PDB file of C-alpha atoms in Angstrom:
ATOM      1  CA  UNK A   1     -14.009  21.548 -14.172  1.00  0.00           C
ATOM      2  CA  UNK A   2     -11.676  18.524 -15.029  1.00  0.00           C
ATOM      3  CA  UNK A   3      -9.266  19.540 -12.248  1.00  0.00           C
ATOM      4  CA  UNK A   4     -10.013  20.821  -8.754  1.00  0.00           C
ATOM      5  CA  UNK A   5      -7.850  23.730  -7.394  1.00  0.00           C
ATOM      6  CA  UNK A   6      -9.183  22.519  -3.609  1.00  0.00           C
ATOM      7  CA  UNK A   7      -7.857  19.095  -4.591  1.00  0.00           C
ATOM      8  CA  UNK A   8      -4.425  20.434  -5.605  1.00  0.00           C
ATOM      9  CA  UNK A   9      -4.079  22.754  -2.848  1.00  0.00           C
ATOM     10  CA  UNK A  10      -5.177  19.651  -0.416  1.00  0.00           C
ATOM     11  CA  UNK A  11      -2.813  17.213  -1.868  1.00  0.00           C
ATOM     12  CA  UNK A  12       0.280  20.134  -2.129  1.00  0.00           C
ATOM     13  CA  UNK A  13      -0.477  21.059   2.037  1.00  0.00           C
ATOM     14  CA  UNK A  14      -0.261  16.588   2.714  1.00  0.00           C
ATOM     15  CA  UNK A  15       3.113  16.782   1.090  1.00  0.00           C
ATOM     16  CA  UNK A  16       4.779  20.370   1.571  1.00  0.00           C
ATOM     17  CA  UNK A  17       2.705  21.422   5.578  1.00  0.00           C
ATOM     18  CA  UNK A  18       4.568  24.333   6.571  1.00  0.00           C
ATOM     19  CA  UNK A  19       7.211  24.183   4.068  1.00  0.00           C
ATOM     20  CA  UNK A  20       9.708  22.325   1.690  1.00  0.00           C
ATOM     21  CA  UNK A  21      12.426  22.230   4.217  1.00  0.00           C
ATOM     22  CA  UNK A  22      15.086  20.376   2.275  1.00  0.00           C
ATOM     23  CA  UNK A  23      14.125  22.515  -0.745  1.00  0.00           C
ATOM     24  CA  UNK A  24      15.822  25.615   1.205  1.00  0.00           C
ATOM     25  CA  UNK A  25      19.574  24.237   0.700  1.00  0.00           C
ATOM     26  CA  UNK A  26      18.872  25.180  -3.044  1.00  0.00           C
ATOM     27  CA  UNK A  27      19.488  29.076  -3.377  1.00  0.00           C
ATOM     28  CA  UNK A  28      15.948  30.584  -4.451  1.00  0.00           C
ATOM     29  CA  UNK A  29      17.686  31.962  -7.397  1.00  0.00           C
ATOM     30  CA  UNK A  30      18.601  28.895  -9.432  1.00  0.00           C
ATOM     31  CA  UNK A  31      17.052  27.918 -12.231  1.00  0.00           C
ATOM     32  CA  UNK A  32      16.582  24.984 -13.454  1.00  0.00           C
ATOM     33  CA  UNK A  33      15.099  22.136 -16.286  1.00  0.00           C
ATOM     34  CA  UNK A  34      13.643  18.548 -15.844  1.00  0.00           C
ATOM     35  CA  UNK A  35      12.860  15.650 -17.528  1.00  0.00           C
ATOM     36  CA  UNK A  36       9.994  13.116 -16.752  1.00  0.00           C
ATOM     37  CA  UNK A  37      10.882   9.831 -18.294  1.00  0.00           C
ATOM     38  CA  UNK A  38       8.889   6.490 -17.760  1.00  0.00           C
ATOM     39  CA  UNK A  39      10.690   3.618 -16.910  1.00  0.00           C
ATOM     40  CA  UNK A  40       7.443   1.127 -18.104  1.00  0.00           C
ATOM     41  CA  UNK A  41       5.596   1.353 -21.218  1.00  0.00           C
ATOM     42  CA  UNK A  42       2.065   3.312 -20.460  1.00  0.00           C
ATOM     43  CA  UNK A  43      -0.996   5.240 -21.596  1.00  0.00           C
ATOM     44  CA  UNK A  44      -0.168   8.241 -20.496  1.00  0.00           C
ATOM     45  CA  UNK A  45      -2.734  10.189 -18.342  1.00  0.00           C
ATOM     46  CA  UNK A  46      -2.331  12.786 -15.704  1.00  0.00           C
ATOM     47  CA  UNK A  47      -1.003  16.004 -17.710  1.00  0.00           C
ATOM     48  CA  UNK A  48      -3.702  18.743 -16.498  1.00  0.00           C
ATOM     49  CA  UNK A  49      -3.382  17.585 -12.818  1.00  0.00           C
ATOM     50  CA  UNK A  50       0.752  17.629 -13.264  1.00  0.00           C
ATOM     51  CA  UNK A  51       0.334  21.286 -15.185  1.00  0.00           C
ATOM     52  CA  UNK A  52      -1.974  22.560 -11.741  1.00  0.00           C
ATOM     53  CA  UNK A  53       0.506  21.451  -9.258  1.00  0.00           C
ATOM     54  CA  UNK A  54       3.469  23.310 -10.781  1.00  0.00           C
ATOM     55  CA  UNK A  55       1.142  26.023 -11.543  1.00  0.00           C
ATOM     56  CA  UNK A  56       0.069  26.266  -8.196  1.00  0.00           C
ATOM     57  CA  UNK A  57       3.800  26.143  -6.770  1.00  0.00           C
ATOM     58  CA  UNK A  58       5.040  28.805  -9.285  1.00  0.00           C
ATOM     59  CA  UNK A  59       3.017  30.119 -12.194  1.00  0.00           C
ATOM     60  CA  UNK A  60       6.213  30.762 -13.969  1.00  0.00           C
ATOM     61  CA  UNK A  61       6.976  27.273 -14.174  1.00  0.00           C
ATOM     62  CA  UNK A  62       7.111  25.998 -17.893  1.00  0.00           C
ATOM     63  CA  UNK A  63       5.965  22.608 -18.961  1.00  0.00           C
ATOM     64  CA  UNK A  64       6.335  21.016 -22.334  1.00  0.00           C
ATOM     65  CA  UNK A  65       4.731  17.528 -23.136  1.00  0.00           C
ATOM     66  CA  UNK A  66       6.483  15.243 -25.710  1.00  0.00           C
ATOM     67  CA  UNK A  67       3.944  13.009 -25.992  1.00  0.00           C
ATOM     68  CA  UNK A  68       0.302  13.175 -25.958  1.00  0.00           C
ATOM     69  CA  UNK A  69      -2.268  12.476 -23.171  1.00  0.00           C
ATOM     70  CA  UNK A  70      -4.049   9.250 -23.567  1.00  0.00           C
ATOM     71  CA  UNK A  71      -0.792   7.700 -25.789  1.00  0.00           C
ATOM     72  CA  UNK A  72       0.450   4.519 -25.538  1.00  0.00           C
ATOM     73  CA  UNK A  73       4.599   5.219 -25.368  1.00  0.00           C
ATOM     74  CA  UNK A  74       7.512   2.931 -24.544  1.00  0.00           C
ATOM     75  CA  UNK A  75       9.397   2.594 -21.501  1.00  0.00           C
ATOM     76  CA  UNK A  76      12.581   5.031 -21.602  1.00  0.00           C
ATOM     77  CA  UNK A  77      10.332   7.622 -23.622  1.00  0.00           C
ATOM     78  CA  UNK A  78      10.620  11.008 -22.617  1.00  0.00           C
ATOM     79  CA  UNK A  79       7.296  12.618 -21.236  1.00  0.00           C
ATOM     80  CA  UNK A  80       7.815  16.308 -20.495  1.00  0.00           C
ATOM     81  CA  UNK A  81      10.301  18.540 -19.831  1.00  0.00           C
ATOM     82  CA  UNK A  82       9.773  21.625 -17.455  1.00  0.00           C
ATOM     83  CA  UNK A  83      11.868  24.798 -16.474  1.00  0.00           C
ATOM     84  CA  UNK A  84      11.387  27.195 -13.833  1.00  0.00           C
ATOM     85  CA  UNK A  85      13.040  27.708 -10.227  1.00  0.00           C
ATOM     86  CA  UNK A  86      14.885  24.731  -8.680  1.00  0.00           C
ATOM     87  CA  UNK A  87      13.139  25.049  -5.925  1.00  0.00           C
ATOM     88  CA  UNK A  88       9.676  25.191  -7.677  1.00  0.00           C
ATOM     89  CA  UNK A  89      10.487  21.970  -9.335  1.00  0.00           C
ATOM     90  CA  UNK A  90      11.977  19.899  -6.606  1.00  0.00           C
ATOM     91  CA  UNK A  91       8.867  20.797  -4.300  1.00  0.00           C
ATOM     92  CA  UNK A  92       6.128  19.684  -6.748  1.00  0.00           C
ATOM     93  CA  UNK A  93       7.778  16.542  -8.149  1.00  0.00           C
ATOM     94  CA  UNK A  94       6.838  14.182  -5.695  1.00  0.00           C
ATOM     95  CA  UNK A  95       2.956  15.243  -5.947  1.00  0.00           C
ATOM     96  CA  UNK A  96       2.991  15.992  -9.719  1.00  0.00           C
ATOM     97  CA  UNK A  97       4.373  12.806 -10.390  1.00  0.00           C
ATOM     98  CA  UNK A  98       1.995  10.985  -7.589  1.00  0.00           C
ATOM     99  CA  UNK A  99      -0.825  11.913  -9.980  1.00  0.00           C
ATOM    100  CA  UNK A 100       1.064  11.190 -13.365  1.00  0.00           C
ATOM    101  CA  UNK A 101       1.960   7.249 -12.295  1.00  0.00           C
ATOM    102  CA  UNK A 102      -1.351   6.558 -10.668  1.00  0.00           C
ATOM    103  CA  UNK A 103      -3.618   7.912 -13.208  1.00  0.00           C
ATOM    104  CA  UNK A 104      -1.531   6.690 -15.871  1.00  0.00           C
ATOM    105  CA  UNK A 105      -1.575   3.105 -14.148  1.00  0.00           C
ATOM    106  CA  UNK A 106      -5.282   3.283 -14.380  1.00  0.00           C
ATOM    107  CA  UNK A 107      -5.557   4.283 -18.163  1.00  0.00           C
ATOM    108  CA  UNK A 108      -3.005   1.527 -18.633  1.00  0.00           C
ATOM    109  CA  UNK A 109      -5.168  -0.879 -16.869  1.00  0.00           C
ATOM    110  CA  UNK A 110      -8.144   0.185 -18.736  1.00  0.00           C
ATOM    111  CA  UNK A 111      -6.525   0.035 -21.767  1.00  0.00           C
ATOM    112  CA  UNK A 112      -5.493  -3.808 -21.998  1.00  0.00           C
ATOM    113  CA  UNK A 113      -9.353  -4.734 -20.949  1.00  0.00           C
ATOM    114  CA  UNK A 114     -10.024  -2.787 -23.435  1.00  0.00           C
ATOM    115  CA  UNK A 115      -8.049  -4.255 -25.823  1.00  0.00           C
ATOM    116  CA  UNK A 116      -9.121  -7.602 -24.373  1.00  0.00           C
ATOM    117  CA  UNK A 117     -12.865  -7.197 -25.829  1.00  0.00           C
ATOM    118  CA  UNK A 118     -11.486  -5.532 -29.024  1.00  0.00           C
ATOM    119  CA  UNK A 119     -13.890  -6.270 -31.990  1.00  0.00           C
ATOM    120  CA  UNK A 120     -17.129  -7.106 -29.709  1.00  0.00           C
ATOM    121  CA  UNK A 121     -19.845  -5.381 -29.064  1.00  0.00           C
ATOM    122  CA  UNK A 122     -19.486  -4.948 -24.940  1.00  0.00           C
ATOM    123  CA  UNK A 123     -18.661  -1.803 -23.114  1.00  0.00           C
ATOM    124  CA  UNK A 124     -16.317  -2.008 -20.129  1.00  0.00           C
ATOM    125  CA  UNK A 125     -17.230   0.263 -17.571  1.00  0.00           C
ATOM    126  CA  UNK A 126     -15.823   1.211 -14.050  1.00  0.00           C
ATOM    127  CA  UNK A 127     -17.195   1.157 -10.522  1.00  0.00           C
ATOM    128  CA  UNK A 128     -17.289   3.404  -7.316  1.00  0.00           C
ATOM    129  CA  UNK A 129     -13.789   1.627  -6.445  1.00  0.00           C
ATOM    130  CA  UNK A 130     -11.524   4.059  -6.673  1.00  0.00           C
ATOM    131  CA  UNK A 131      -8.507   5.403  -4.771  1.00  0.00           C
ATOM    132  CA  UNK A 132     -10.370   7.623  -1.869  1.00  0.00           C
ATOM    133  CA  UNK A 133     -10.095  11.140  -3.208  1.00  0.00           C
ATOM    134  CA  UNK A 134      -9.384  10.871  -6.843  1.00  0.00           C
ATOM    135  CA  UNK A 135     -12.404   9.638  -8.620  1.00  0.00           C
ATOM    136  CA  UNK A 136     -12.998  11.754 -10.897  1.00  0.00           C
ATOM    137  CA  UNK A 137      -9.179  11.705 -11.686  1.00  0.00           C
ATOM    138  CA  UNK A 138      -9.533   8.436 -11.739  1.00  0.00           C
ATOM    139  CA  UNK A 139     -12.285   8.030 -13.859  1.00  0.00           C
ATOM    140  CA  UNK A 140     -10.750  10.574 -16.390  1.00  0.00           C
ATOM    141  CA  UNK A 141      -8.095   7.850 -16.808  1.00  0.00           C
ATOM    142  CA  UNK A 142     -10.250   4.855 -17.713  1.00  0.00           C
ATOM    143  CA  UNK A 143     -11.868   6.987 -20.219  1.00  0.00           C
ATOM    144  CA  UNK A 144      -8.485   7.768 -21.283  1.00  0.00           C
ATOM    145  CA  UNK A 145      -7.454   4.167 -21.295  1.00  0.00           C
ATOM    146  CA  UNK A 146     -10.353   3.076 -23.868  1.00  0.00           C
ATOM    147  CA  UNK A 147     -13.183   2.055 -20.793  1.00  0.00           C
ATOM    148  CA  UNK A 148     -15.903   4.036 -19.423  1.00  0.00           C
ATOM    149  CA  UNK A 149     -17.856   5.252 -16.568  1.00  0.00           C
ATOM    150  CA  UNK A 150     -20.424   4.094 -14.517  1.00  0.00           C
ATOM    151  CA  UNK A 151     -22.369   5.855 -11.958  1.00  0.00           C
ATOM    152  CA  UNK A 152     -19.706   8.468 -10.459  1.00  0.00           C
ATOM    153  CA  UNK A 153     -22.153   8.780  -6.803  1.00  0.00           C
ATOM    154  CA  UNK A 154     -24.765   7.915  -5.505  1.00  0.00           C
ATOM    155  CA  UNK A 155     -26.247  10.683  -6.660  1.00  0.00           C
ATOM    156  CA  UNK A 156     -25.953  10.241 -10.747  1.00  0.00           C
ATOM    157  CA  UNK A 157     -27.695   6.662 -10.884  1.00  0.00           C
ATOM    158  CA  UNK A 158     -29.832   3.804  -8.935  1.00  0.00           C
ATOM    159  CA  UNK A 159     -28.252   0.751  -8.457  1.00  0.00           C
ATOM    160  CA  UNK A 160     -30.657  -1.772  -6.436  1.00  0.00           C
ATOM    161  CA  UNK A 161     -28.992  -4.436  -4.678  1.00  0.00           C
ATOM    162  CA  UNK A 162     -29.483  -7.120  -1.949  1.00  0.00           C
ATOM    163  CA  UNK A 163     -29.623  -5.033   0.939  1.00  0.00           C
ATOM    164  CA  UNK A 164     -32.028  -2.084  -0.634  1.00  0.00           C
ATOM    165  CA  UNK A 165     -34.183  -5.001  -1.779  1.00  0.00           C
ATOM    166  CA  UNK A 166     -34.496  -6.469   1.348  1.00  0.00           C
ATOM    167  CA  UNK A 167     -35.395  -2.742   2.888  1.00  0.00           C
ATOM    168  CA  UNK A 168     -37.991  -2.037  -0.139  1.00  0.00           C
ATOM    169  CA  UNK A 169     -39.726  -5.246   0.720  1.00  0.00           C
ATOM    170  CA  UNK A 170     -39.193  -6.786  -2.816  1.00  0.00           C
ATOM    171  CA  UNK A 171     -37.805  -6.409  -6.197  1.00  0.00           C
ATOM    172  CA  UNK A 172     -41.208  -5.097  -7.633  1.00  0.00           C
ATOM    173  CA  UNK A 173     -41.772  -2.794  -4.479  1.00  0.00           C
ATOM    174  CA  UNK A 174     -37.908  -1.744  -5.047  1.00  0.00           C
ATOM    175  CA  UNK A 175     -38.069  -0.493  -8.714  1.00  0.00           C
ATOM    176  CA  UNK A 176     -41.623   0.691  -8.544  1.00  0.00           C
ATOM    177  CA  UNK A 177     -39.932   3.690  -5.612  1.00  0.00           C
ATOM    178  CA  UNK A 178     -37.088   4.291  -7.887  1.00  0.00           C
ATOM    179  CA  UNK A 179     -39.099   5.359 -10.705  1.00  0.00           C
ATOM    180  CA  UNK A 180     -41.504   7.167  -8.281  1.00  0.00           C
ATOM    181  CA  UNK A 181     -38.550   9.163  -7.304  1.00  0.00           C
ATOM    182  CA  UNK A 182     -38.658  10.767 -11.006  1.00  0.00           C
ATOM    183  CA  UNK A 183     -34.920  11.144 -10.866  1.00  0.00           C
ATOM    184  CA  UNK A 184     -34.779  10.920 -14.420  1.00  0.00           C
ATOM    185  CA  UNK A 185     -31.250   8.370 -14.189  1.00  0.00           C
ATOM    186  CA  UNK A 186     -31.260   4.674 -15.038  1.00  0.00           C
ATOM    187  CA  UNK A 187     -32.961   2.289 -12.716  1.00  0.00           C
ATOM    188  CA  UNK A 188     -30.541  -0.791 -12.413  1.00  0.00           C
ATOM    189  CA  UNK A 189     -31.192  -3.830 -10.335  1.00  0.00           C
ATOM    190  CA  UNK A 190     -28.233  -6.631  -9.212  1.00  0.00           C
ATOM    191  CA  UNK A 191     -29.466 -10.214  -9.491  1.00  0.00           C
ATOM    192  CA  UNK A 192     -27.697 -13.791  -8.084  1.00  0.00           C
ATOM    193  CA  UNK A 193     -30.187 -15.687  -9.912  1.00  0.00           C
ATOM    194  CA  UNK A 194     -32.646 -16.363 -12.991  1.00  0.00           C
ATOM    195  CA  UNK A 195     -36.093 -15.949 -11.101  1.00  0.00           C
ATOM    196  CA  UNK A 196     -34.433 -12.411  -9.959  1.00  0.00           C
ATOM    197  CA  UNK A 197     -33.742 -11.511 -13.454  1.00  0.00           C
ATOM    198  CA  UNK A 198     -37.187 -12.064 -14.432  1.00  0.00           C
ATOM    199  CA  UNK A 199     -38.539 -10.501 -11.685  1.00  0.00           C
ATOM    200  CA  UNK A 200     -36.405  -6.935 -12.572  1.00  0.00           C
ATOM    201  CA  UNK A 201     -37.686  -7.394 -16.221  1.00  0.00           C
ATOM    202  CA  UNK A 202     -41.538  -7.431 -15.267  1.00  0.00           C
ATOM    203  CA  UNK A 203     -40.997  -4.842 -12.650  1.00  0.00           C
ATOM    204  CA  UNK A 204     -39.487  -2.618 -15.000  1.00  0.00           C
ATOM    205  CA  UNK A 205     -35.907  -1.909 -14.428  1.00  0.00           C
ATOM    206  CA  UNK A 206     -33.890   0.097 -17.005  1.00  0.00           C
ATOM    207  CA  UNK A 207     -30.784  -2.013 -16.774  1.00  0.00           C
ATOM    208  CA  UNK A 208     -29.779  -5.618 -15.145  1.00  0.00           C
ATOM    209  CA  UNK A 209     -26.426  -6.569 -13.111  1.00  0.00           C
ATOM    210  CA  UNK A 210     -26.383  -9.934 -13.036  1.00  0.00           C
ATOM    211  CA  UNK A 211     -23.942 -10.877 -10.029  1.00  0.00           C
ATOM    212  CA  UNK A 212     -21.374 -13.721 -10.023  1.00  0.00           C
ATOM    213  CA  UNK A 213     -22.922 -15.671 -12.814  1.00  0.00           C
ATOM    214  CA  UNK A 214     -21.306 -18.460 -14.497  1.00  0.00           C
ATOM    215  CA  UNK A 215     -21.058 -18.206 -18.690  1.00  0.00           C
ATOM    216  CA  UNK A 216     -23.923 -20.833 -19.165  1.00  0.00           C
ATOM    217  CA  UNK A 217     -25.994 -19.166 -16.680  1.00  0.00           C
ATOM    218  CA  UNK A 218     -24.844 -15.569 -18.539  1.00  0.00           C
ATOM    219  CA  UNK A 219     -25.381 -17.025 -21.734  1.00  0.00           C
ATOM    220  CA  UNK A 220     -29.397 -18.252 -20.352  1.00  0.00           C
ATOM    221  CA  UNK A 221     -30.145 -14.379 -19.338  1.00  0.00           C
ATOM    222  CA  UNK A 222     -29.236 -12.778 -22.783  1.00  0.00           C
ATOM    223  CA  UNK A 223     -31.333 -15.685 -24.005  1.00  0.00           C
ATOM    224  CA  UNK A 224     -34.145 -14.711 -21.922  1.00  0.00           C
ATOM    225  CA  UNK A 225     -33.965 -11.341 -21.814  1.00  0.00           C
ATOM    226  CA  UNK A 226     -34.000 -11.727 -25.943  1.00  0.00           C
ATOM    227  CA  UNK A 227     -32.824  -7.378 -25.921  1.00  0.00           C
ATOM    228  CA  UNK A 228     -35.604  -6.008 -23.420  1.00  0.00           C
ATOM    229  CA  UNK A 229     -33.239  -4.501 -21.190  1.00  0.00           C
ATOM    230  CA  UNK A 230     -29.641  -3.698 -21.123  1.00  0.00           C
ATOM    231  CA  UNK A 231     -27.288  -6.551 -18.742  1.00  0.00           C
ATOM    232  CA  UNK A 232     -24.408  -5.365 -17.059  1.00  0.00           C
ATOM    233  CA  UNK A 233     -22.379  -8.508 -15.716  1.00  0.00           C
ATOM    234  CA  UNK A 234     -20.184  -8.036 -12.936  1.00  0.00           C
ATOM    235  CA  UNK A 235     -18.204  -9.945  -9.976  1.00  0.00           C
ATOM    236  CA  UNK A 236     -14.915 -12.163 -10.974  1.00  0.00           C
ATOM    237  CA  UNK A 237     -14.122 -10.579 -13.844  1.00  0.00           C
ATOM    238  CA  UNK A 238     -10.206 -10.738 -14.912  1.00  0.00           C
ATOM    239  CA  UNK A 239      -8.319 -10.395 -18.155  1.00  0.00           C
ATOM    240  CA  UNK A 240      -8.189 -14.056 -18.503  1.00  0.00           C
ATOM    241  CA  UNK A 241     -11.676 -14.185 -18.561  1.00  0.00           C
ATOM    242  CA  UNK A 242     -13.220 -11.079 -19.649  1.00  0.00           C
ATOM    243  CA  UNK A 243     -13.301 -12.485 -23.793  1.00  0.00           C
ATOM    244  CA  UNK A 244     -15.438 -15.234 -22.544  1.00  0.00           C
ATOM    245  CA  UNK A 245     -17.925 -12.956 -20.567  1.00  0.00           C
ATOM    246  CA  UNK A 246     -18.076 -10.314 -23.799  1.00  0.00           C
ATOM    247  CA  UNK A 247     -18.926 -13.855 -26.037  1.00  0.00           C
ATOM    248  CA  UNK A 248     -21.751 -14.703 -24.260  1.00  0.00           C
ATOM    249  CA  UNK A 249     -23.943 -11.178 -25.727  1.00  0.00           C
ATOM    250  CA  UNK A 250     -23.899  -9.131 -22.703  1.00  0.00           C
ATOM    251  CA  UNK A 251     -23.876  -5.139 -23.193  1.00  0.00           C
ATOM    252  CA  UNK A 252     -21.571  -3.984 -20.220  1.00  0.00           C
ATOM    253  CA  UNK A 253     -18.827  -5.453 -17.948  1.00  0.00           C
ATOM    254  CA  UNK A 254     -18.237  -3.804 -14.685  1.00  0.00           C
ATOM    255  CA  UNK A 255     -14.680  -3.969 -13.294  1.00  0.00           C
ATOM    256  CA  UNK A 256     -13.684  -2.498  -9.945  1.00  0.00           C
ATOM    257  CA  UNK A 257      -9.903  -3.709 -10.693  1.00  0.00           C
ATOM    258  CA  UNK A 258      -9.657  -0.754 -13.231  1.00  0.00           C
ATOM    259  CA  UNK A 259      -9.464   1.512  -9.908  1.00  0.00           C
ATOM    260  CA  UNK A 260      -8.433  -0.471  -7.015  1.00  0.00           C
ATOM    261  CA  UNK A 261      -6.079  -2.949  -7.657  1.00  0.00           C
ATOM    262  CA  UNK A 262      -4.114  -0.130  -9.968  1.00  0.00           C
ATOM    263  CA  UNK A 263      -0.195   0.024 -10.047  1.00  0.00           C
ATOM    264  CA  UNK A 264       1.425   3.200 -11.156  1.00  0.00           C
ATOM    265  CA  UNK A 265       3.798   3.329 -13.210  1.00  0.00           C
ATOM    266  CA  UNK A 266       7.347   4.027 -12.465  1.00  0.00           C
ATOM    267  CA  UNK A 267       8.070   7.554 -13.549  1.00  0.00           C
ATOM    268  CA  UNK A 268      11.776   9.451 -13.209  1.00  0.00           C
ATOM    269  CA  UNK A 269      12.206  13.121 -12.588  1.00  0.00           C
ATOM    270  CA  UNK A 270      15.864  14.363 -13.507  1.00  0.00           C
ATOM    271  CA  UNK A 271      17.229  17.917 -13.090  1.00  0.00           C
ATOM    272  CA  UNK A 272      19.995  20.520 -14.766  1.00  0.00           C
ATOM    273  CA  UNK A 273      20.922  23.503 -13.616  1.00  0.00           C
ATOM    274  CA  UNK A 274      20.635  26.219 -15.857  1.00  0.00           C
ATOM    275  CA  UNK A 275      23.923  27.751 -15.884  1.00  0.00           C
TER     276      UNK A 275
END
């Protein structure tokens, strides 16, 4: 299910606790319209989490979209327009639109690296740093925004880094217990070096993140890997730098900025009473 009914009821009770106080100066009778307008131009991303918190408020509440989700729009473009009881509208705004701006500041994101490696053959993909309780809102949006998804847990892939290395006793010794598990997800092992690389290839690892490495060394690990295994680069990666990384012949780029260094977008919620 793309949207969570706990998650909406948990994020409604952090804003509204016992009740909308200053909502009760509005008569319960008034009706009223709204329009959600961004101020920045965006992908736009959000609309089934925006539709469950008025939904959840007031199932009477009536939304209508303008635009549609995962569009690029202006700034000053009208998203939606919704009717309903003033009350109902002025108590979900602030968390319907919480959603809208941060999830479509992530597409947004995710859509200029995307646009960044346009015409190459690389895959941008997220990481497990997102906002805490909206990854899989989260990673909805860089879908939305042209990217995709890594592991979503712990639970969906192996990843094999420094530390578990250290624990397993070795690369080799590492990989050869994944497998064992018979999980039946992609083994994946990060590497700071060349020797480590070679060492995940001849231990049999499904997938290579090679850590921090500079373009020549990047460019020396697709030449020695010569299409074995998949590489995944990761660590340092920017928009400034992310054509660079996708020229040297790697298959993915990780990028934990797509979730944690997002900015929403600045939204605006206006209402009219309906006479």
């Amino acid at each position: 299910m793309l949207v969570s009914l706990e998650d909406i009821d948990r994020w409604l009770t952090e804003d509204i606790g016992a009740g909308d106080l200053t909502a009760l100066i509005v008569p319960a009778e008034t009706h009223a319209t709204a329009k959600v307008v961004t101020r920045e131009d965006t992908v736009v991303c959000g609309q089934p989490w925006v539709e469950a918190v008025f939904a959840r408020i007031d199932p009477q509440t009536r939304i209508t979209w303008s635009v549609d989700e995962g569009s690029w729009v202006a700034a000053g473009t009208q998203l939606c327009e919704l009717s309903g009881t003033a009350r109902s509208l002025l108590t979900g705004e602030r968390t319907a639109l919480n959603l809208l701006q941060t999830l479509s500041g992530t597409a947004t994101l995710a859509r200029r690296y995307a646009n960044a490696v346009s015409g190459s053959a690389v895959t941008v993909l997220d990481t497990r740093k997102t906002l805490p309780g909206l990854r899989k809102a989260q990673k909805y949006a860089v879908r939305c925004g042209g990217c995709q998804n890594h592991r979503m847990g712990l639970y969906d892939g192996i990843l094999i880094k420094e530390n578990h290395i250290m624990a397993a006793g070795s690369i080799h010794a590492a990989v050869q217990q994944a497998h064992a598990l018979g999980a039946d997800v992609p083994v994946e092992v990060e590497v700071e070096n060349l020797a480590e690389l070679t060492q995940a290839m001849e231990a049999g690892a499904d997938r290579v993140l090679l850590d921090n490495f500079s373009l020549e060394l990047m460019r020396q690990a697709v030449a020695i890997n010569a299409g074995r295994l998949k590489l995944e680069v990761s660590g340092n990666v920017s928009l400034d730098n992310i054509a660079d990384i996708a020229a040297t012949g790697v298959d993915y780029i990780s990028v934990g900025a797509l979730t944690k260094n997002v900015q929403a977008i600045d939204l605006s919620m206006r209402i009219t009473l309906v006479q």
